[in-house]
mmCIF file of C-alpha atoms in Angstrom:
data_model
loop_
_atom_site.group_PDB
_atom_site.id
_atom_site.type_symbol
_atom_site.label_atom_id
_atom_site.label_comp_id
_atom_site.label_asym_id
_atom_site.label_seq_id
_atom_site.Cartn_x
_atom_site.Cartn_y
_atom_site.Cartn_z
ATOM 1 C CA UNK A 29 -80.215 106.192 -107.162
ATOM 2 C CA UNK A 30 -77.287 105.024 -105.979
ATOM 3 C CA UNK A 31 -74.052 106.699 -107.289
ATOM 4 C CA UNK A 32 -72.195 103.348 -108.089
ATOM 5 C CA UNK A 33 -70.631 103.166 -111.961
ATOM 6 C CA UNK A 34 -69.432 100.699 -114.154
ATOM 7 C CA UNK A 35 -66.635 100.395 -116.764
ATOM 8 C CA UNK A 36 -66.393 99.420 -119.384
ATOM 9 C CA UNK A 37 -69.804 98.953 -119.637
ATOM 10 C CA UNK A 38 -69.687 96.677 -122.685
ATOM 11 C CA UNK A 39 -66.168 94.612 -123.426
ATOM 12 C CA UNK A 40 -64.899 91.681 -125.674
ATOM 13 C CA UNK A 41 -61.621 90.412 -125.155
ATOM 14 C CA UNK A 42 -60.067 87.362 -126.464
ATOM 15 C CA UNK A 43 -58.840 84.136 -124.317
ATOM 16 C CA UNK A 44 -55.898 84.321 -122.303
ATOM 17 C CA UNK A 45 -55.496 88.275 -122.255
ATOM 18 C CA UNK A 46 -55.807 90.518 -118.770
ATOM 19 C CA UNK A 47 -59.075 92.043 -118.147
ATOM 20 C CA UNK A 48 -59.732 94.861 -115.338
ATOM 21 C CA UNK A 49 -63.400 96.407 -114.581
ATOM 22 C CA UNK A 50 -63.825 99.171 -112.393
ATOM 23 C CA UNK A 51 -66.671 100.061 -109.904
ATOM 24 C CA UNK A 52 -66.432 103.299 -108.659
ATOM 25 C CA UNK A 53 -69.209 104.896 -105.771
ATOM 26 C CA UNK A 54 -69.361 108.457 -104.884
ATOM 27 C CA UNK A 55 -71.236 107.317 -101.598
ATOM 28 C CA UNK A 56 -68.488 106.786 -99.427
ATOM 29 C CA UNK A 57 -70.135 102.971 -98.936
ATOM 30 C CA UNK A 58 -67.608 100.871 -96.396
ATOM 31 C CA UNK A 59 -68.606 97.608 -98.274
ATOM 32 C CA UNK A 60 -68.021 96.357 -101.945
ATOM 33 C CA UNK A 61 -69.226 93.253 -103.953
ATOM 34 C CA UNK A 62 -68.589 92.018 -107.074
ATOM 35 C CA UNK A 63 -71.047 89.520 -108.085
ATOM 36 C CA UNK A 64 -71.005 87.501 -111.879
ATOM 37 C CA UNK A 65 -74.702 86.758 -112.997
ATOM 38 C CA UNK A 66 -75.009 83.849 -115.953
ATOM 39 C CA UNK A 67 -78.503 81.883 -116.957
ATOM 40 C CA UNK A 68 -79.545 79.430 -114.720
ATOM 41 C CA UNK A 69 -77.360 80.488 -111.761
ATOM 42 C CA UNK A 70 -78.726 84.017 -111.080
ATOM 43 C CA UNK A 71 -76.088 86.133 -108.716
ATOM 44 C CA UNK A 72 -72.994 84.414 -107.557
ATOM 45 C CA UNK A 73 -70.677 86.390 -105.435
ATOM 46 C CA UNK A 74 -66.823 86.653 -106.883
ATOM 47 C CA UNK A 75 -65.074 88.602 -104.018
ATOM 48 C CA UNK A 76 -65.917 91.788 -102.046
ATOM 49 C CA UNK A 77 -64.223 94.018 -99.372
ATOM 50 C CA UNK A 78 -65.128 95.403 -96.288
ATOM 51 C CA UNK A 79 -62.413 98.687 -96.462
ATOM 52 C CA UNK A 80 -59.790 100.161 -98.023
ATOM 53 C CA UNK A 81 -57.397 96.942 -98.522
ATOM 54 C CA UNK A 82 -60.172 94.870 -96.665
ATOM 55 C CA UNK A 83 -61.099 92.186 -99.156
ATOM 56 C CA UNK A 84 -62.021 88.455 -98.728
ATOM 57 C CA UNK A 85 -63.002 85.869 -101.330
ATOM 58 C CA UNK A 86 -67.090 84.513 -102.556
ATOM 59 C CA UNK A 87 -68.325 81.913 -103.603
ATOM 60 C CA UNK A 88 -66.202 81.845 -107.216
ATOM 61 C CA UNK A 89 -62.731 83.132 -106.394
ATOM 62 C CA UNK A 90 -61.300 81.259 -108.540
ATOM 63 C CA UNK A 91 -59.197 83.343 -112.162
ATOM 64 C CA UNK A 92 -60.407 86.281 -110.120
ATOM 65 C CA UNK A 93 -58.197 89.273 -108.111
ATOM 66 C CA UNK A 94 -59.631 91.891 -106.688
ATOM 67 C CA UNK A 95 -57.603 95.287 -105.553
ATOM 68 C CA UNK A 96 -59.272 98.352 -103.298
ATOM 69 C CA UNK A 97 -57.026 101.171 -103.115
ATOM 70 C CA UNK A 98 -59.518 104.051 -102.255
ATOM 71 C CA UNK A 99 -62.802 103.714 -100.615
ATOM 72 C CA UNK A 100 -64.547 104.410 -103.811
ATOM 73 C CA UNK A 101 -62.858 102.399 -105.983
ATOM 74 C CA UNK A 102 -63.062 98.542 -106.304
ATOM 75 C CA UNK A 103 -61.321 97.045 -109.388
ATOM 76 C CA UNK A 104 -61.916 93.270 -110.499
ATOM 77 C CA UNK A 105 -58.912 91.792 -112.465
ATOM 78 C CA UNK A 106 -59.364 88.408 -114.792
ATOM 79 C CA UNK A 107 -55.659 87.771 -114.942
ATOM 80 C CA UNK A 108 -55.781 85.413 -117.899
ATOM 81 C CA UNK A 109 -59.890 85.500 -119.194
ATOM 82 C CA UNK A 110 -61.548 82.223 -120.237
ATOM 83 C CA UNK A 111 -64.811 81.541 -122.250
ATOM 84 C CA UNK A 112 -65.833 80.234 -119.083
ATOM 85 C CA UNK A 113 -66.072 83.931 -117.868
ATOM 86 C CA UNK A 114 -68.170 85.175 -120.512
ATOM 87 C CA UNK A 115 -70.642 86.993 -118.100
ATOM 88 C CA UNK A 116 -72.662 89.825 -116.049
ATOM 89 C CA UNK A 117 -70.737 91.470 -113.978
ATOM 90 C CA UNK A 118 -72.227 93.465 -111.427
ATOM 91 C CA UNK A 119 -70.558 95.635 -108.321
ATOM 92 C CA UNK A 120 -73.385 96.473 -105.519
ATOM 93 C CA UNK A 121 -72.171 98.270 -102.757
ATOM 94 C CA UNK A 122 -73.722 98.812 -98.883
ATOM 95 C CA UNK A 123 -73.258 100.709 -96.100
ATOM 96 C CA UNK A 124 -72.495 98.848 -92.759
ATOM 97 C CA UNK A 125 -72.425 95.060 -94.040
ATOM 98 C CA UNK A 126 -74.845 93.295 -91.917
ATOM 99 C CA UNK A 127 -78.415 93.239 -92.142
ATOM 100 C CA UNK A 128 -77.356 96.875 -94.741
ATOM 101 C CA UNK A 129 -79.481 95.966 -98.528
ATOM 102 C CA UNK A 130 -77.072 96.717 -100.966
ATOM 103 C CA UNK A 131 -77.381 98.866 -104.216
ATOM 104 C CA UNK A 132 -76.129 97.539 -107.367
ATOM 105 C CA UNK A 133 -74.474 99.058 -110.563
ATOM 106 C CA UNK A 134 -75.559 98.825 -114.237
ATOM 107 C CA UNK A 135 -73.441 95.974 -114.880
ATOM 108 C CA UNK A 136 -70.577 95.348 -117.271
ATOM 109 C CA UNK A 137 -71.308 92.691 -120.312
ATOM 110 C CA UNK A 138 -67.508 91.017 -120.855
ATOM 111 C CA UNK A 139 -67.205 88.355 -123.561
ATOM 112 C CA UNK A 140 -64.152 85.955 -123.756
ATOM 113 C CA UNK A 141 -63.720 84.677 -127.630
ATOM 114 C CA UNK B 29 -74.641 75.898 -95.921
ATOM 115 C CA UNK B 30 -77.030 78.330 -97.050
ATOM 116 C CA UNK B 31 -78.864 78.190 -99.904
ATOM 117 C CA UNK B 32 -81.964 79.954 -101.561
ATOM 118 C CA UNK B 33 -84.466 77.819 -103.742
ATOM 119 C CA UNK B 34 -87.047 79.664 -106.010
ATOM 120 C CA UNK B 35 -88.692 76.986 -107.631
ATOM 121 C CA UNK B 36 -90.536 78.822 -110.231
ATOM 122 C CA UNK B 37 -88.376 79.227 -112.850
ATOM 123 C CA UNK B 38 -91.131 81.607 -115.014
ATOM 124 C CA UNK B 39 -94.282 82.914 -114.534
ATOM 125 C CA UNK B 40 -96.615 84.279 -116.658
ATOM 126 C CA UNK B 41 -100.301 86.092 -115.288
ATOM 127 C CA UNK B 42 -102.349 88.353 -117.132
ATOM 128 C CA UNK B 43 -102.600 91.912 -115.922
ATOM 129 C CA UNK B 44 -104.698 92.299 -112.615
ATOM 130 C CA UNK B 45 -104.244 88.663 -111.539
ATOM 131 C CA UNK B 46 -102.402 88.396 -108.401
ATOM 132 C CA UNK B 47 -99.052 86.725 -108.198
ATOM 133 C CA UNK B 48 -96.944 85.275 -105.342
ATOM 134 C CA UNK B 49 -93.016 84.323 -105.763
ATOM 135 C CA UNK B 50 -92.030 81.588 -103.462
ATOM 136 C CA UNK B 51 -88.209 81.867 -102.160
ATOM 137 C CA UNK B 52 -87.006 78.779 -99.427
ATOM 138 C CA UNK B 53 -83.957 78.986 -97.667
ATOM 139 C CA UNK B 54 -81.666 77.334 -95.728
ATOM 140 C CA UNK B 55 -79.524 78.530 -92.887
ATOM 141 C CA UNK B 56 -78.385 76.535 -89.864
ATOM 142 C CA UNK B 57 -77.964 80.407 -88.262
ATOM 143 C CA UNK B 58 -80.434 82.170 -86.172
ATOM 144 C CA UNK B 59 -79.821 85.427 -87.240
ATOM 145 C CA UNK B 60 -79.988 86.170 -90.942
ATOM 146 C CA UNK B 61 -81.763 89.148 -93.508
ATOM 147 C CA UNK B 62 -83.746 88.198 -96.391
ATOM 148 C CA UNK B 63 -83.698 90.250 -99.658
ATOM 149 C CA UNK B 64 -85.793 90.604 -102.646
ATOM 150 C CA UNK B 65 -84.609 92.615 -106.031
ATOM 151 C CA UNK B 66 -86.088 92.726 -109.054
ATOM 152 C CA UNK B 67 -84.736 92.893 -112.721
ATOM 153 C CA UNK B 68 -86.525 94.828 -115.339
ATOM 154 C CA UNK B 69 -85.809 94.155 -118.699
ATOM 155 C CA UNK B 70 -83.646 96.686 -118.982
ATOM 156 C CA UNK B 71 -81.102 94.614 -116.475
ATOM 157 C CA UNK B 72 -80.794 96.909 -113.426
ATOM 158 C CA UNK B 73 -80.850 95.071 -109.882
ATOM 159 C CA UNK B 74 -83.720 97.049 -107.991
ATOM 160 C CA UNK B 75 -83.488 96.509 -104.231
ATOM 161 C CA UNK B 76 -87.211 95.820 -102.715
ATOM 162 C CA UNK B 77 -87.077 94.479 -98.891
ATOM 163 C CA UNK B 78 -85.060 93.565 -96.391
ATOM 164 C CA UNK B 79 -86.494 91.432 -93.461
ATOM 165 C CA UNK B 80 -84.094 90.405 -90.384
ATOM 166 C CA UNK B 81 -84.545 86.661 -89.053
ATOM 167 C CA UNK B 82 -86.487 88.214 -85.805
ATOM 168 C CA UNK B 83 -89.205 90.431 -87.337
ATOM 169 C CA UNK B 84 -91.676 87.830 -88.679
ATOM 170 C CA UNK B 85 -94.187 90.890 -89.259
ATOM 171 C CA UNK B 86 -95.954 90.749 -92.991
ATOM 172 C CA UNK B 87 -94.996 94.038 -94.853
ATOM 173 C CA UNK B 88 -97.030 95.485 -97.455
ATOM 174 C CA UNK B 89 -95.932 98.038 -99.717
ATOM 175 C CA UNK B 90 -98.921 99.489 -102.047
ATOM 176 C CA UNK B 91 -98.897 96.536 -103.968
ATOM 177 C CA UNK B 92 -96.881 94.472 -102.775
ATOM 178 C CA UNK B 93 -96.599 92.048 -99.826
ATOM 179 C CA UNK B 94 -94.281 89.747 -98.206
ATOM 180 C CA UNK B 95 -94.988 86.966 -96.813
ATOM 181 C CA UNK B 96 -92.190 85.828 -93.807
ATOM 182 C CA UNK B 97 -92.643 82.494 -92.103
ATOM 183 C CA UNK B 98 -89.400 81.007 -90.172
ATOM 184 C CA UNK B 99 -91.544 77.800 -89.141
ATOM 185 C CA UNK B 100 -91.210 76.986 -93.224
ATOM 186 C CA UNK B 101 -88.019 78.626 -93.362
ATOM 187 C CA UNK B 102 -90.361 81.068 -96.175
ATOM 188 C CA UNK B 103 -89.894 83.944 -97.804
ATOM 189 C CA UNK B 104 -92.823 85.043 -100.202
ATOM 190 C CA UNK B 105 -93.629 87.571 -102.314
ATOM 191 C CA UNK B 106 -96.958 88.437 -103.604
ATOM 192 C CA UNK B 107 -97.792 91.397 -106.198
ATOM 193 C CA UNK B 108 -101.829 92.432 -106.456
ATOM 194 C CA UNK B 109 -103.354 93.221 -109.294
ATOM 195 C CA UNK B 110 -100.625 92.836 -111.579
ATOM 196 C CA UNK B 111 -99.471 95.414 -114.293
ATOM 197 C CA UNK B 112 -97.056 95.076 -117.266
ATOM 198 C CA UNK B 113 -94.526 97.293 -115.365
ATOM 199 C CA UNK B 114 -94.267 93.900 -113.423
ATOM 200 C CA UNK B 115 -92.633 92.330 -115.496
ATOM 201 C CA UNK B 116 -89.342 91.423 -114.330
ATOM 202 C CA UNK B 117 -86.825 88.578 -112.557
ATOM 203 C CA UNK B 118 -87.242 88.763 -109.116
ATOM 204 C CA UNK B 119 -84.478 87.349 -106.987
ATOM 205 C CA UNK B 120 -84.650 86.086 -103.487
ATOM 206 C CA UNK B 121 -81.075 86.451 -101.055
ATOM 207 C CA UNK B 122 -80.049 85.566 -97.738
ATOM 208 C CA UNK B 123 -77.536 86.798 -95.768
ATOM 209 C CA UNK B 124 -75.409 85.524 -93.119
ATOM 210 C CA UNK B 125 -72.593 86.968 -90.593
ATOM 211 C CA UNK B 126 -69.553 85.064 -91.023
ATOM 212 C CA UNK B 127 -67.719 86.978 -88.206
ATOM 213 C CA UNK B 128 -64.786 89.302 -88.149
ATOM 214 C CA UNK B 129 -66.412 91.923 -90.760
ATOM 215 C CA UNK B 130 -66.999 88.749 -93.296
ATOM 216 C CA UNK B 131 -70.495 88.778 -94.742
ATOM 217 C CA UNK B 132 -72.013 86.051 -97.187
ATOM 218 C CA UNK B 133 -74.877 87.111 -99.514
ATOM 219 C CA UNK B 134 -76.589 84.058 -101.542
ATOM 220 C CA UNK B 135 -79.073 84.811 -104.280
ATOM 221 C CA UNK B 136 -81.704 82.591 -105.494
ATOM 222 C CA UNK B 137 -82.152 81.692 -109.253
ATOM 223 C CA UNK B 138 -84.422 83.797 -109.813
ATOM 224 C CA UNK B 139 -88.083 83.663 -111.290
ATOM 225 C CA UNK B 140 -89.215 85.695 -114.297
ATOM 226 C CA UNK B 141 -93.013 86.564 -114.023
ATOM 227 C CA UNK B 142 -94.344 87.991 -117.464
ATOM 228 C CA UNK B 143 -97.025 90.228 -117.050
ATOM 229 C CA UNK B 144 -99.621 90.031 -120.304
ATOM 230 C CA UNK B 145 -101.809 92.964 -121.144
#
């Protein structure tokens, strides 16, 4: 298995209050995704980054920063969370981008009350 | 645009039947990769295949097959004699090269198959 982890791993949080999850890889993986999965719209992709301070938005930017100070670490920030992002979240990293399948972590469950 | 269209939302087979998962996707580039993953219960995103946009070879993998047809722009998946272990969501992706180290991945919704002893 891939070493890609997760945290927290489980997380409520109320509306309108900063939220940060961490995905951290011990495979020295040039590429990082972070993907939201909810019912009915399997995996959409929230940002990802092709190196260290590489990072470009996906297809649902939007109430979402992302921050890659190492090569192993790839941090997600919810600057103000909504109900709305009451989700999956999932990091997946790969190795050379293109064509490269990419390996997921467990996923962190974050509800927004 | 591209976009990945799994129209069965579930499936359920009894064990041994065969199985296929359809994925359809649209890309207006000629070079692309095709994923599937699967999703056990237990939520963990399983990487399966990857097929490139120029290798329209079938691959079979004990068993499972795939099932790669650019003239219907198709992507299937079939499992043989089906077991409970099956049991899963499998998802379909495409990816795309945007250029200048960009990369877009697009996942279908996904199709649960239940597999009943």
């Amino acid at each position: 298995d891939a070493g890609i982890t997760q945290s927290p791993r489980h997380k409520v949080t109320e509306t309108g209050t900063p939220v940060t999850l961490r995905c951290h890889q011990t495979e020295n993986h040039r590429y990082m995704y972070w993907y939201r999965q909810d019912p009915g719209h399997g995996l959409r992709l929230i940002h990802y980054s092709y190196g260290v301070k590489d990072t470009d938005k996906g297809e649902v930017s939007d109430g979402y920063s992302v921050s890659r100070s190492k090569t192993e670490d790839f941090l997600l920030t919810l600057e103000s969370a909504t109900s709305s992002q009451t989700s999956v979240y999932f990091c997946a990293i790969s190795e050379r981008g293109e064509g490269d399948e990419q390996y997921f972590g467990p996923g962190t469950r974050l509800t927004v009350t | 645009a591209q976009k990945v269209t799994q129209a069965q939302t579930e499936i359920s087979v009894v064990e041994k039947e065969d199985v296929t998962l359809d994925c359809v996707y649209e890309t207006r580039d000629t070079t692309y990769y095709l994923f599937w993953y699967k999703q056990p219960p237990s939520g963990e995103l399983v990487f399966l295949i990857r097929r490139n946009s120029f290798d329209e070879q079938n691959e079979i993998s004990g068993r499972y097959s795939w099932n790669f047809q650019k003239s219907t722009s198709s992507f299937n998946f079939t499992i043989t004699a089906s077991q409970v272990v099956d049991s899963a969501v499998y998802f379909c992706a495409l990816r795309t090269y945007s250029g200048a180290g960009s990369y877009q991945l697009t996942f279908g919704k996904g199709t649960k198959l239940s597999v009943i002893p």
